[in-house]
Amino acid sequence: GAVVSQHPSWVICKSGTSVKIECRSLDFQATTMFWYRQFPKQSLMLMATSNEGSKATYEQGVEKDKFLINHASLTLSTLTVTSAHPEDSSFYICSARESPNSNQPQHFGDGTRLSIL
Amino acid sequence: SQKIEQNSEALNIQEGKTATLTCNYTNYSPAYLQWYRQDPGRGPVFLLLIRENEKEKRKERLKVTFDTTLKQSLFHITASQPADSATYLCALARNAGNMLTFGGGTRLMVKP
């Protein structure tokens, strides 16, 4: 089955640090990847849609200069949280779509828990 | 405004019984609806997809119904097992770009 790998799974760092999270599709090519954020006991909130070779589309209220997304290849998208602060602490999850068909499921990584001290 | 509602209270059932979870939506006209399972500290795992022109979909012990008149989907797990304990999320596709909007999820606890 389609596997999405996310790395790292856990990050603890000081305020002001920039953190990069990688999302890889291991056995398929993903033209589109999605980045979500999830707070405890809440649902997933879409942050941005990442298309290979083009700029990401950010959801309303998500700062594109704060959350930098790069989708340089069909198997890798990265999310960089720049100058992270404690309020950026959250669970970040990526997903990838295997097919260009819009009605196909998304395959999710196992998430990255980010804790900013 | 668009809203997807799932029962935020945990559903506790006895092993062997059928679990039924509800997903209601307002101000949406989704082309399809998906159900995912999420375990603590993990990403969601896709379970089932049902299209607007389908009334019911089955996969092993899972069954999903989709009533576009009631704007509701029901998710059933028959012969439930403790291993089915998890949070179940419904998600609607907002548009053809397959950007999913998720409900808040319902936590299911199956007791042996």
Short mmCIF file of N, CA and C in Angstrom, two decimals, chain A residues 34 36 38 43-44 49 59 91 93 97 102-106 108-110, chain B residues 32 36 38 41-44 46 49 51 94 96-100 102-103:
data_model
loop_
_atom_site.label_atom_id
_atom_site.label_comp_id
_atom_site.label_asym_id
_atom_site.label_seq_id
_atom_site.Cartn_x
_atom_site.Cartn_y
_atom_site.Cartn_z
N PHE A 34 -0.31 17.60 1.24
CA PHE A 34 -1.07 18.50 2.11
C PHE A 34 -0.40 18.55 3.49
N TYR A 36 -1.14 19.56 7.50
CA TYR A 36 -2.18 19.81 8.49
C TYR A 36 -1.53 20.10 9.84
N GLN A 38 -2.69 19.85 14.07
CA GLN A 38 -3.71 19.30 14.96
C GLN A 38 -3.34 19.61 16.41
N SER A 43 -9.56 18.55 15.71
CA SER A 43 -9.45 17.92 14.41
C SER A 43 -8.26 18.47 13.63
N LEU A 44 -8.03 17.85 12.50
CA LEU A 44 -6.96 18.31 11.63
C LEU A 44 -7.39 19.58 10.91
N THR A 49 -1.68 23.45 0.73
CA THR A 49 -1.61 22.42 -0.30
C THR A 49 -0.34 22.65 -1.09
N GLU A 59 -3.96 28.15 3.34
CA GLU A 59 -5.31 28.42 3.82
C GLU A 59 -5.34 29.79 4.51
N PHE A 91 0.94 19.34 16.68
CA PHE A 91 1.18 18.09 15.96
C PHE A 91 0.98 18.40 14.47
N ILE A 93 0.99 17.17 10.56
CA ILE A 93 0.82 15.94 9.79
C ILE A 93 0.78 16.28 8.31
N ARG A 97 -1.41 12.50 -2.04
CA ARG A 97 -2.42 11.85 -2.87
C ARG A 97 -1.70 11.11 -3.99
N SER A 102 -9.42 13.44 -8.03
CA SER A 102 -9.76 14.16 -6.80
C SER A 102 -10.52 13.32 -5.80
N ASN A 103 -11.07 12.18 -6.23
CA ASN A 103 -11.87 11.42 -5.29
C ASN A 103 -11.11 10.25 -4.69
N GLN A 104 -9.82 10.29 -4.75
CA GLN A 104 -9.01 9.24 -4.15
C GLN A 104 -8.58 9.64 -2.74
N PRO A 105 -8.35 8.66 -1.86
CA PRO A 105 -8.00 8.99 -0.48
C PRO A 105 -6.61 9.59 -0.37
N GLN A 106 -6.41 10.28 0.73
CA GLN A 106 -5.09 10.79 1.05
C GLN A 106 -4.40 9.79 1.98
N PHE A 108 -1.59 9.45 4.89
CA PHE A 108 -1.00 10.33 5.89
C PHE A 108 0.30 9.78 6.46
N GLY A 109 1.19 10.71 6.79
CA GLY A 109 2.35 10.35 7.59
C GLY A 109 1.94 10.21 9.04
N ASP A 110 2.88 9.83 9.87
CA ASP A 110 2.59 9.62 11.29
C ASP A 110 2.75 10.88 12.14
N TYR B 32 -18.24 13.69 -2.19
CA TYR B 32 -17.99 12.42 -1.53
C TYR B 32 -17.53 12.67 -0.11
N TYR B 36 -11.84 8.09 8.27
CA TYR B 36 -10.47 7.74 8.64
C TYR B 36 -10.44 7.29 10.10
N GLN B 38 -7.86 7.27 13.46
CA GLN B 38 -6.63 7.85 13.98
C GLN B 38 -6.36 7.31 15.38
N GLY B 41 -1.28 9.84 18.69
CA GLY B 41 0.08 10.11 18.25
C GLY B 41 0.41 9.61 16.86
N ARG B 42 -0.60 9.23 16.10
CA ARG B 42 -0.37 8.72 14.75
C ARG B 42 -1.17 9.54 13.75
N GLY B 43 -0.82 9.39 12.48
CA GLY B 43 -1.61 10.04 11.44
C GLY B 43 -2.85 9.22 11.12
N PRO B 44 -3.84 9.86 10.51
CA PRO B 44 -5.07 9.14 10.14
C PRO B 44 -4.81 8.08 9.09
N PHE B 46 -6.85 5.86 6.14
CA PHE B 46 -8.07 5.84 5.33
C PHE B 46 -8.81 4.53 5.50
N LEU B 49 -14.51 5.38 1.45
CA LEU B 49 -14.97 6.56 0.72
C LEU B 49 -16.33 6.24 0.15
N ARG B 51 -19.48 8.03 -2.29
CA ARG B 51 -19.83 9.14 -3.17
C ARG B 51 -21.27 9.57 -2.94
N ARG B 94 -14.11 19.48 -0.15
CA ARG B 94 -14.71 20.80 -0.37
C ARG B 94 -14.88 21.10 -1.85
N ALA B 96 -13.16 20.03 -6.14
CA ALA B 96 -12.51 19.01 -6.96
C ALA B 96 -11.04 18.86 -6.68
N GLY B 97 -10.45 19.81 -5.97
CA GLY B 97 -9.04 19.69 -5.64
C GLY B 97 -8.77 18.72 -4.52
N ASN B 98 -9.82 18.08 -4.01
CA ASN B 98 -9.70 17.09 -2.95
C ASN B 98 -9.10 17.67 -1.68
N MET B 99 -9.36 18.90 -1.39
CA MET B 99 -8.95 19.45 -0.11
C MET B 99 -10.01 19.02 0.90
N LEU B 100 -9.59 18.19 1.82
CA LEU B 100 -10.52 17.63 2.78
C LEU B 100 -10.71 18.53 3.99
N PHE B 102 -12.04 18.11 7.84
CA PHE B 102 -12.29 17.05 8.78
C PHE B 102 -13.26 17.46 9.88
N GLY B 103 -14.04 16.50 10.33
CA GLY B 103 -14.82 16.70 11.54
C GLY B 103 -13.91 16.54 12.74
#
